[in-house]
Amino acid sequence: MRDVVVGAGGSTQWDPLEPAVDLAESGLLDYLVFHCLSERTLALSQLRKLADPNTGHDERLPAICDTFAPYMAQGLRLVGAFGVVNVDRAAEIALTQLRKAGLEGHKVGVVRGDDVLDTVIAENSELPTLGMRVGDLGDKLISAHAYIGAEPIVESLAAGADLVLGGRFTDAALYLGPIAFEKGWGPSDWNELALGFLVGHFLEGARYCIGGNFADPPYREVPRMHEIPYPYAVVGDDSFELRKLPGTGGLNNRHTAKSHLVYEIHDPTKYFSPDVTADISNVIVEEIAEDAVRLSGATATGRPDDLRVAVGLDYGWKSVVEGSFGGPGCVTRAQTTADAIRNRLDRYSYDFLDTHYNLHGVNGLFGDQLKSDSDPVEVRLRVAIRCNTRDVAELINLECEQGIMNWGACGGGGRTRTVTPVIGITSAFIPRSKINITSEVITI
Amino acid sequence: MKLRELALTRSGDKENISNIGVVPYDETDYDLLREKLTVDLVREKFGPLVKGRILRYEMPGPKCLNFVMHEALEGGVSYSLRTDPHGKSYQSLMLDIDIDTEDKPPKLR
């Protein structure tokens, strides 16, 4: 079977498009894949959609269509979770933009069915982490989206889609779909699916697997960190090559590859996804050329019966206020101010769900687990409080700012403050048979 | 010797669970880390930051270890009040762990 070449279009909705354009321009790719969702994105997008039914999709979609239409005209296919929580709106935009760009006769695949809010309500699904059921949430329930697999992507591509879009695809499925389609793998070709899943595990991290989040000088140096590109994979039948374009920044060797192999995994012998439960504990990582790594050895024997569902909850409002203190005694002054703010805020504590006081430079990241022998020359006080109501969050936000700038210890400056809605995400698990995923292919 | 001399680490998050993969620079140090880098050592380093269980998995192919720390992010990225709700920085705390290498000197990198 011929090699399939898939490239990363980014790993979040905020990633720039230029490195993806570089990949498209190289002419090497069969597929360019956009992974645009994080745990929170769905619920936040759901809130946007509730306020305005024309939103909730990946807002970059018009630009993505315009930018990549010329490459699609030459045969490049795109796959992405562009729909987020509004697949219909994303489909409209894609059809309109691609028609404008002159791609009449091309096809758009639209995958629906990941929104399972009605199902989890009807099933009163269990929420194991919270120790409760969906019915216990009342009006706190915002959204529920099933992590869906590669099969509807394969179906869309088989029906001729040049662009496939949907919502909560599992990150790796976005890559596994086109690979499985091109290779002709079936839904029980377990070791092959594990290989395609492993490709997705790497590429969905985009810069993370070729030198991003890696440098720790002098132990680990990454050349031209400001020019780390997006990676691509040349997928064979039992291994794949992780690559980056020649002349780009970043680093691609056995250490960067292994650092990403272990990223966000739990039991490496049971890495769950909708398509395959993969065993990556025996993956072989080989440096085969400068800036090219070969990976092989992922295996599988099945897939889970149930699909994971990301349930979004209204978790109140978060107030965060920060301000800096410097020079002799700065830690004491910041701590004194924190204590005073705590006393001042006590009157609002009936509305508090969680509080977090810390001093950046002392205990911001690791609590008291790492101690310094000497005082820092400056510290930054941070007061984060989650409230039930927006009103109290706004009130205490101002009180904290006043504490730092006005009535606290001397020399507090450079304050910043924010109040934001909080969306909690927790998991439910529902049987596949309860989820109706559809794919529709529309000619432009 | 600090773990930083021997290995690189990377942390990731899923809900309220933080994982830290440990990759020895030299594969021949894998057995040393299997013996010395215990769950107890990690528990001691992270203390009250990790409220749930800590599990260690071995990956004999790539010669890496993976630590999975439950209830480690004060709720997880969606609503944690931590400065670093993802626990991205946990990988660096891990590297501060002291590894007793007196009886087994590791190879120079």
Coordinates of C-alpha atoms in Angstrom, one line a residue:
Chain A
M1 CA 0.0 0.0 0.0
R2 CA 1.4 3.4 -0.9
D3 CA 2.5 5.8 1.9
V4 CA -0.1 8.4 3.1
V5 CA 1.2 11.8 4.0
V6 CA -0.8 13.8 6.7
G7 CA 0.2 17.1 8.1
A8 CA -0.8 19.1 11.2
G9 CA -2.8 22.3 10.7
G10 CA -2.3 23.3 14.3
S11 CA -3.4 22.1 17.8
T12 CA -5.8 24.8 19.0
Q13 CA -8.2 27.4 17.5
W14 CA -5.6 30.0 18.4
D15 CA -2.7 28.5 16.4
P16 CA -1.5 30.5 13.4
L17 CA -2.1 29.3 9.9
E18 CA 1.3 30.2 8.4
P19 CA 3.0 26.9 9.3
A20 CA 0.1 25.0 7.9
V21 CA 0.4 27.0 4.7
D22 CA 4.1 26.1 4.5
L23 CA 3.1 22.4 4.7
A24 CA 0.4 22.8 2.0
E25 CA 2.9 24.8 -0.2
S26 CA 5.4 22.0 0.1
G27 CA 3.2 19.8 -2.1
L28 CA 4.0 16.8 0.1
L29 CA 0.7 16.3 1.8
D30 CA -2.3 14.2 1.0
Y31 CA -4.2 15.6 4.0
L32 CA -4.0 18.7 6.2
V33 CA -5.7 18.2 9.5
F34 CA -7.0 20.7 12.0
H35 CA -7.4 19.8 15.6
C36 CA -9.2 22.7 17.2
L37 CA -10.7 21.6 20.4
S38 CA -9.7 21.4 24.1
E39 CA -11.7 20.2 27.0
R40 CA -13.1 23.6 27.7
T41 CA -13.6 24.8 24.1
L42 CA -16.9 22.9 23.6
A43 CA -18.7 24.3 26.7
L44 CA -17.4 27.8 26.1
S45 CA -18.5 27.6 22.5
Q46 CA -21.9 26.3 23.7
L47 CA -22.3 29.5 25.8
R48 CA -21.4 31.6 22.8
K49 CA -24.0 29.8 20.7
L50 CA -26.6 30.2 23.3
A51 CA -26.0 34.0 23.1
D52 CA -25.9 34.0 19.3
P53 CA -27.1 30.9 17.3
N54 CA -24.8 31.8 14.4
T55 CA -21.7 31.2 16.5
G56 CA -20.1 28.2 18.2
H57 CA -17.9 27.1 15.3
D58 CA -14.2 27.6 14.7
E59 CA -14.1 31.3 13.8
R60 CA -11.1 30.7 11.6
L61 CA -13.1 28.7 9.1
P62 CA -13.7 31.4 6.5
A63 CA -10.0 32.2 6.5
I64 CA -9.1 28.5 6.4
C65 CA -11.3 28.0 3.4
D66 CA -9.9 31.1 1.6
T67 CA -6.3 30.2 2.4
F68 CA -6.4 26.5 1.5
A69 CA -8.9 26.5 -1.5
P70 CA -6.1 26.9 -4.0
Y71 CA -4.4 23.8 -2.6
M72 CA -7.7 21.9 -2.4
A73 CA -8.1 22.7 -6.1
Q74 CA -4.8 20.8 -6.6
G75 CA -6.0 17.8 -4.6
L76 CA -5.2 18.5 -1.0
R77 CA -8.0 17.3 1.4
L78 CA -8.8 18.9 4.7
V79 CA -10.2 17.4 7.9
G80 CA -11.1 19.4 11.0
A81 CA -13.3 19.7 14.0
F82 CA -14.3 23.1 12.6
G83 CA -17.9 22.7 13.7
V84 CA -17.1 22.7 17.4
V85 CA -20.7 23.0 18.7
N86 CA -22.3 24.4 15.5
V87 CA -21.7 21.9 12.7
D88 CA -24.5 23.2 10.6
R89 CA -23.2 26.8 10.7
A90 CA -19.7 25.5 9.9
A91 CA -21.1 23.6 6.9
E92 CA -22.8 26.7 5.6
I93 CA -19.7 28.7 5.9
A94 CA -17.5 26.1 4.2
L95 CA -19.9 25.7 1.3
T96 CA -20.2 29.4 0.8
Q97 CA -16.5 30.2 1.1
L98 CA -15.4 27.3 -1.1
R99 CA -17.9 28.2 -3.7
K100 CA -16.7 31.8 -3.7
A101 CA -13.2 30.4 -4.1
G102 CA -14.1 28.6 -7.2
L103 CA -14.4 25.0 -5.9
E104 CA -17.8 24.2 -7.5
G105 CA -18.2 20.5 -7.9
H106 CA -15.9 19.7 -4.9
K107 CA -17.6 18.1 -1.9
V108 CA -17.9 18.8 1.8
G109 CA -18.5 16.0 4.4
V110 CA -20.5 17.0 7.4
V111 CA -20.5 14.8 10.5
R112 CA -23.3 15.2 13.0
G113 CA -24.4 13.5 16.2
D114 CA -21.7 14.2 18.8
D115 CA -24.0 16.5 20.7
V116 CA -25.6 14.1 23.1
L117 CA -27.1 16.5 25.6
D118 CA -30.6 15.0 25.2
T119 CA -29.3 11.5 25.5
V120 CA -27.4 12.1 28.8
I121 CA -30.5 13.7 30.2
A122 CA -32.8 10.9 29.0
E123 CA -30.4 8.3 30.4
N124 CA -29.7 10.3 33.6
S125 CA -26.1 9.3 33.0
E126 CA -23.7 8.7 35.8
L127 CA -20.9 11.2 36.4
P128 CA -18.3 9.0 38.2
T129 CA -15.8 11.8 39.1
L130 CA -18.5 13.8 40.8
G131 CA -20.3 10.9 42.3
M132 CA -23.7 12.0 41.0
R133 CA -26.0 11.8 38.0
V134 CA -26.9 14.2 35.2
G135 CA -30.3 14.7 36.8
D136 CA -28.6 16.1 40.0
L137 CA -27.1 19.0 38.0
G138 CA -30.4 20.9 37.4
D139 CA -29.8 24.1 35.5
K140 CA -26.0 23.8 36.0
L141 CA -25.9 21.4 32.9
I142 CA -24.6 23.3 29.8
S143 CA -23.5 20.8 27.3
A144 CA -22.6 17.1 26.6
H145 CA -20.5 16.0 23.6
A146 CA -19.4 12.5 22.8
Y147 CA -15.8 11.9 21.8
I148 CA -16.4 10.3 18.4
G149 CA -14.1 8.3 16.3
A150 CA -12.8 8.0 12.7
E151 CA -15.5 6.0 11.1
P152 CA -17.7 8.9 9.9
I153 CA -14.6 10.6 8.5
V154 CA -13.8 7.4 6.5
E155 CA -17.4 7.4 5.2
S156 CA -17.2 11.0 4.1
L157 CA -13.9 10.5 2.3
A158 CA -15.2 7.4 0.7
A159 CA -18.1 9.5 -0.7
G160 CA -15.6 11.9 -2.2
A161 CA -15.4 14.6 0.4
D162 CA -12.6 17.1 -0.1
L163 CA -13.2 18.7 3.3
V164 CA -14.6 16.9 6.3
L165 CA -15.9 18.8 9.3
G166 CA -17.6 17.9 12.5
G167 CA -17.6 18.6 16.2
R168 CA -16.1 16.6 19.1
F169 CA -13.9 14.2 17.1
T170 CA -11.3 12.6 19.3
D171 CA -8.1 14.4 18.4
A172 CA -6.3 11.4 17.0
A173 CA -9.4 10.3 15.0
L174 CA -9.0 13.4 12.8
Y175 CA -5.7 11.8 11.6
L176 CA -6.7 8.2 11.8
G177 CA -9.7 8.8 9.5
P178 CA -7.9 9.8 6.4
I179 CA -5.1 7.2 7.0
A180 CA -7.6 4.3 7.5
F181 CA -9.5 5.5 4.4
E182 CA -6.4 5.6 2.2
K183 CA -5.1 2.3 3.5
G184 CA -8.4 0.6 3.3
W185 CA -8.2 -0.5 6.9
G186 CA -11.4 -1.9 8.4
P187 CA -12.8 -1.2 11.9
S188 CA -11.2 -4.4 13.4
D189 CA -7.8 -4.1 11.8
W190 CA -6.6 -3.4 15.3
N191 CA -2.8 -3.1 14.9
E192 CA -3.2 -1.0 11.9
L193 CA -5.7 1.3 13.6
A194 CA -3.2 1.5 16.6
L195 CA -0.6 2.8 14.1
G196 CA -2.9 5.4 12.7
F197 CA -4.0 6.4 16.2
L198 CA -0.3 6.8 17.2
V199 CA 0.2 9.1 14.2
G200 CA -2.7 11.2 15.6
H201 CA -1.3 11.2 19.1
F202 CA 1.8 12.8 17.7
L203 CA 0.4 15.2 15.1
E204 CA -2.4 16.6 17.2
G205 CA 0.2 18.1 19.4
A206 CA 1.6 20.0 16.5
R207 CA 4.7 21.9 17.7
Y208 CA 4.7 19.9 20.9
C209 CA 6.2 16.9 19.2
I210 CA 9.0 18.6 17.4
G211 CA 10.6 20.8 20.0
G212 CA 7.8 22.9 21.6
N213 CA 7.6 22.6 25.4
F214 CA 11.0 20.8 25.3
A215 CA 14.0 23.1 25.7
D216 CA 15.7 23.1 29.2
P217 CA 19.1 24.7 28.6
P218 CA 21.8 23.5 28.9
Y219 CA 20.4 20.0 29.1
R220 CA 18.1 20.3 26.1
E221 CA 18.6 23.0 23.5
V222 CA 16.1 23.6 20.6
P223 CA 17.4 25.4 17.5
R224 CA 15.4 28.4 16.3
M225 CA 12.6 27.9 18.7
H226 CA 10.8 30.9 17.2
E227 CA 10.5 29.0 13.9
I228 CA 9.2 25.6 15.0
P229 CA 6.9 24.5 12.1
Y230 CA 4.0 22.0 12.2
P231 CA 4.9 18.4 11.8
Y232 CA 3.8 15.8 9.2
A233 CA 3.9 12.1 9.0
V234 CA 4.6 9.7 6.2
V235 CA 2.5 6.7 7.1
G236 CA 3.6 3.2 5.9
D237 CA 1.9 -0.1 6.6
D238 CA 3.5 -0.9 9.9
S239 CA 5.4 2.3 10.9
F240 CA 5.4 6.0 10.2
E241 CA 8.0 8.7 9.9
L242 CA 7.5 11.8 11.9
R243 CA 9.0 14.7 9.9
K244 CA 9.3 18.4 9.7
L245 CA 10.1 20.5 6.6
P246 CA 13.8 21.0 5.8
G247 CA 15.3 24.2 7.0
T248 CA 12.8 24.9 9.7
G249 CA 13.5 25.5 13.4
G250 CA 12.7 23.0 16.1
L251 CA 14.0 19.6 16.9
N252 CA 12.9 16.1 15.9
N253 CA 14.9 13.3 17.5
R254 CA 14.3 10.3 19.7
H255 CA 14.1 12.5 22.8
T256 CA 11.5 14.9 21.4
A257 CA 9.6 12.0 20.1
K258 CA 9.6 10.1 23.4
S259 CA 8.7 13.3 25.3
H260 CA 5.5 13.4 23.2
L261 CA 4.9 9.7 23.3
V262 CA 4.3 10.1 27.0
Y263 CA 2.2 13.3 26.8
E264 CA -1.2 13.0 28.3
I265 CA -1.3 9.3 28.6
H266 CA -2.4 7.1 31.5
D267 CA -1.9 3.3 31.3
P268 CA 0.2 3.0 28.2
T269 CA -1.0 -0.6 27.6
K270 CA -4.6 0.7 27.5
Y271 CA -4.8 4.0 25.7
F272 CA -8.5 4.4 25.2
S273 CA -10.0 6.0 22.1
P274 CA -13.3 5.4 20.3
D275 CA -11.5 3.6 17.5
V276 CA -9.0 1.5 19.3
T277 CA -7.6 0.7 22.8
A278 CA -4.0 1.0 22.0
D279 CA -0.9 -0.5 23.7
I280 CA 1.9 2.0 23.2
S281 CA 4.2 0.6 25.9
N282 CA 6.4 -1.2 23.3
V283 CA 6.6 1.5 20.7
I284 CA 10.0 1.6 19.0
V285 CA 11.5 5.1 18.4
E286 CA 14.3 5.3 15.8
E287 CA 16.2 8.2 14.5
I288 CA 16.4 7.6 10.7
A289 CA 17.8 10.9 9.5
E290 CA 18.4 14.4 10.7
D291 CA 15.0 15.6 11.6
A292 CA 13.2 12.3 10.9
V293 CA 12.0 9.7 13.5
R294 CA 10.4 6.4 12.7
L295 CA 7.8 5.0 15.1
S296 CA 6.4 1.5 15.1
G297 CA 5.2 -1.2 17.5
A298 CA 1.8 0.1 18.7
T299 CA -0.7 -2.7 19.0
A300 CA -4.3 -3.3 19.9
T301 CA -6.9 -6.0 20.3
G302 CA -10.1 -4.1 20.6
R303 CA -11.9 -0.9 21.4
P304 CA -14.1 0.3 24.3
D305 CA -17.8 -0.5 24.2
D306 CA -18.8 2.9 25.7
L307 CA -17.9 6.4 24.4
R308 CA -16.6 9.1 26.7
V309 CA -18.8 12.2 26.9
A310 CA -17.5 15.6 28.0
V311 CA -20.2 17.2 30.1
G312 CA -20.0 20.9 30.6
L313 CA -21.2 22.5 33.8
D314 CA -21.9 26.0 35.0
Y315 CA -19.3 26.3 37.8
G316 CA -19.8 29.9 38.7
W317 CA -17.5 32.9 38.2
K318 CA -13.8 33.3 38.7
S319 CA -12.2 36.5 40.0
V320 CA -8.4 36.7 39.6
V321 CA -6.4 39.7 40.8
E322 CA -2.6 40.1 40.9
G323 CA -0.2 42.7 42.0
S324 CA 3.6 42.8 42.5
F325 CA 5.8 43.7 45.5
G326 CA 9.6 44.1 45.3
G327 CA 12.7 44.9 47.3
P328 CA 13.5 44.2 50.9
G329 CA 10.6 42.6 52.8
C330 CA 8.6 42.1 49.7
V331 CA 7.4 38.6 50.7
T332 CA 6.2 39.8 54.1
R333 CA 4.4 42.8 52.5
A334 CA 2.7 40.6 50.0
Q335 CA 1.7 38.1 52.6
T336 CA 0.4 40.8 55.0
T337 CA -1.6 42.2 52.1
A338 CA -3.0 38.7 51.3
D339 CA -4.0 38.3 55.0
A340 CA -5.7 41.7 55.0
I341 CA -7.6 40.9 51.8
R342 CA -8.7 37.6 53.2
N343 CA -10.1 39.4 56.3
R344 CA -11.8 42.0 54.1
L345 CA -13.4 39.3 51.9
D346 CA -14.7 37.3 54.7
R347 CA -18.1 39.1 54.5
Y348 CA -18.6 37.6 51.0
S349 CA -17.5 34.1 51.8
Y350 CA -21.1 32.7 51.8
D351 CA -20.8 32.9 48.0
F352 CA -17.4 31.3 47.6
L353 CA -16.9 27.9 46.1
D354 CA -13.1 27.9 46.2
T355 CA -10.2 30.2 47.1
H356 CA -6.6 30.3 46.2
Y357 CA -4.0 32.7 47.5
N358 CA -0.4 32.5 46.4
L359 CA 2.8 34.4 45.8
H360 CA 4.4 34.0 42.5
G361 CA 8.1 33.6 43.1
V362 CA 7.5 31.7 46.3
N363 CA 4.7 29.2 46.1
G364 CA 2.7 29.8 42.9
L365 CA 3.3 26.6 41.2
F366 CA 4.4 24.0 43.8
G367 CA 2.9 25.2 47.1
D368 CA 5.4 24.6 49.8
Q369 CA 7.0 21.7 48.1
L370 CA 10.1 23.6 46.8
K371 CA 11.9 26.0 49.1
S372 CA 14.5 28.6 48.3
D373 CA 17.2 29.5 50.7
S374 CA 17.0 33.2 49.9
D375 CA 14.2 35.7 49.6
P376 CA 13.2 36.6 46.0
V377 CA 13.8 40.2 45.0
E378 CA 10.2 40.5 43.9
V379 CA 6.9 38.6 44.3
R380 CA 3.5 38.7 42.8
L381 CA 0.5 38.2 44.9
R382 CA -2.4 36.4 43.2
V383 CA -5.8 36.0 44.7
A384 CA -8.1 33.7 42.8
I385 CA -11.7 33.0 44.0
R386 CA -14.5 31.1 42.4
C387 CA -18.0 32.4 43.4
N388 CA -21.5 31.2 42.8
T389 CA -22.7 34.5 41.4
R390 CA -21.3 37.1 39.0
D391 CA -22.3 39.9 41.3
V392 CA -20.1 38.8 44.2
A393 CA -17.2 37.9 41.8
E394 CA -17.3 41.5 40.4
L395 CA -17.4 43.0 43.9
I396 CA -14.5 41.0 45.4
N397 CA -12.5 41.6 42.2
L398 CA -12.6 45.4 43.0
E399 CA -12.0 44.8 46.7
C400 CA -8.8 42.8 45.9
E401 CA -7.6 45.5 43.5
Q402 CA -8.1 48.1 46.2
G403 CA -6.3 45.9 48.6
I404 CA -3.2 45.7 46.4
M405 CA -3.2 49.3 45.2
N406 CA -4.8 51.3 48.0
W407 CA -5.1 50.0 51.5
G408 CA -2.6 47.1 51.6
A409 CA 1.1 47.1 52.4
C410 CA 3.2 49.6 50.7
G411 CA 4.6 49.3 47.1
G412 CA 2.0 47.1 45.5
G413 CA 1.8 47.7 41.8
G414 CA 1.2 46.4 38.4
R415 CA -2.2 45.0 39.2
T416 CA -4.3 43.0 36.7
R417 CA -7.8 41.7 37.3
T418 CA -10.3 39.5 35.5
V419 CA -13.7 38.1 36.1
T420 CA -14.7 35.1 33.9
P421 CA -17.4 32.5 33.7
V422 CA -16.3 29.1 34.8
I423 CA -17.2 26.0 32.8
G424 CA -16.4 22.7 34.6
I425 CA -15.9 19.6 32.5
T426 CA -16.6 16.1 33.8
S427 CA -17.0 12.8 32.1
A428 CA -19.9 10.5 31.4
F429 CA -19.7 7.2 29.5
I430 CA -22.6 6.1 27.3
P431 CA -23.0 3.0 25.0
R432 CA -22.2 3.4 21.3
S433 CA -25.7 2.2 20.5
K434 CA -27.2 5.3 22.1
I435 CA -25.2 7.6 19.8
N436 CA -26.4 8.2 16.3
I437 CA -23.5 9.6 14.2
T438 CA -24.2 10.6 10.6
S439 CA -22.1 11.8 7.7
E440 CA -23.6 13.7 4.8
V441 CA -21.6 14.7 1.8
I442 CA -22.7 17.9 0.0
T443 CA -21.5 19.0 -3.4
I444 CA -20.5 22.6 -3.6
Chain B
M1 CA 22.0 13.3 41.9
K2 CA 19.0 15.2 40.6
L3 CA 16.7 13.4 38.2
R4 CA 17.4 16.4 35.8
E5 CA 20.9 15.0 35.2
L6 CA 19.4 11.7 34.0
A7 CA 16.1 12.3 32.3
L8 CA 13.7 14.6 30.7
T9 CA 10.1 14.8 31.7
R10 CA 6.8 16.0 30.3
S11 CA 3.5 16.5 32.1
G12 CA 0.0 16.5 30.7
D13 CA -3.5 16.7 32.0
K14 CA -6.9 15.1 31.6
E15 CA -9.5 16.5 33.9
N16 CA -8.1 16.3 37.5
I17 CA -5.4 13.9 36.6
S18 CA -1.8 14.9 35.9
N19 CA 0.6 12.5 34.2
I20 CA 4.4 12.9 34.0
G21 CA 6.4 10.9 31.6
V22 CA 10.0 10.3 32.4
V23 CA 12.5 9.7 29.6
P24 CA 16.1 8.8 30.4
Y25 CA 18.5 10.5 28.1
D26 CA 20.5 7.3 28.0
E27 CA 18.4 4.2 27.6
T28 CA 20.8 2.2 29.7
D29 CA 19.6 4.3 32.7
Y30 CA 16.1 2.9 32.3
D31 CA 16.7 0.1 34.8
L32 CA 18.3 2.4 37.3
L33 CA 15.2 4.7 37.1
R34 CA 12.9 1.7 37.4
E35 CA 14.6 0.7 40.6
K36 CA 15.2 4.2 42.1
L37 CA 12.4 6.5 40.9
T38 CA 9.6 5.0 43.0
V39 CA 6.1 6.1 43.7
D40 CA 7.1 6.9 47.2
L41 CA 9.8 9.4 46.1
V42 CA 7.3 11.1 43.8
R43 CA 4.7 11.2 46.6
E44 CA 7.2 12.8 48.9
K45 CA 8.2 15.4 46.3
F46 CA 4.7 16.4 45.4
G47 CA 3.2 16.1 49.0
P48 CA -0.2 17.7 49.3
L49 CA -0.2 18.8 45.6
V50 CA -1.4 15.3 44.8
K51 CA -4.5 14.3 46.9
G52 CA -5.3 11.0 45.2
R53 CA -3.3 7.9 44.2
I54 CA -0.1 7.9 42.2
L55 CA 0.4 5.0 39.7
R56 CA 3.6 4.2 37.9
Y57 CA 3.7 2.5 34.5
E58 CA 6.6 1.1 32.7
M59 CA 7.1 1.4 28.9
P60 CA 9.8 -1.2 28.0
G61 CA 9.8 -0.3 24.3
P62 CA 10.8 3.3 24.4
K63 CA 12.3 2.8 27.9
C64 CA 10.2 5.4 29.7
L65 CA 8.2 5.6 32.9
N66 CA 4.9 7.2 33.3
F67 CA 3.5 8.5 36.6
V68 CA -0.2 9.1 36.8
M69 CA -1.2 11.4 39.7
H70 CA -4.9 11.5 40.6
E71 CA -6.6 14.6 42.1
A72 CA -3.5 16.6 41.3
L73 CA -4.9 19.8 39.7
E74 CA -7.5 21.1 42.1
G75 CA -10.3 20.1 39.8
G76 CA -8.5 20.3 36.4
V77 CA -8.0 22.9 33.8
S78 CA -11.6 23.7 33.4
Y79 CA -12.2 25.2 36.8
S80 CA -9.0 24.9 38.9
L81 CA -7.9 28.1 40.6
R82 CA -4.2 27.1 40.4
T83 CA -1.8 29.4 38.7
D84 CA -1.0 26.5 36.4
P85 CA -4.2 24.5 36.1
H86 CA -2.8 22.2 33.5
G87 CA 0.1 21.2 35.7
K88 CA 2.5 22.0 32.8
S89 CA 5.1 22.9 35.4
Y90 CA 4.9 19.7 37.3
Q91 CA 7.5 18.1 34.9
S92 CA 10.1 20.5 36.4
L93 CA 9.3 19.7 40.0
M94 CA 9.8 16.1 39.1
L95 CA 13.3 16.8 37.8
D96 CA 14.2 18.2 41.3
I97 CA 13.9 14.7 42.8
D98 CA 17.1 13.3 44.2
I99 CA 18.1 9.9 42.8
D100 CA 20.4 7.9 44.9
T101 CA 23.0 6.7 42.4
E102 CA 25.9 5.8 44.8
D103 CA 25.7 2.1 44.2
K104 CA 25.0 2.4 40.5
P105 CA 26.8 5.3 38.8
P106 CA 24.9 6.2 35.7
K107 CA 26.6 6.6 32.4
L108 CA 27.7 10.0 31.4
R109 CA 25.4 11.6 28.9

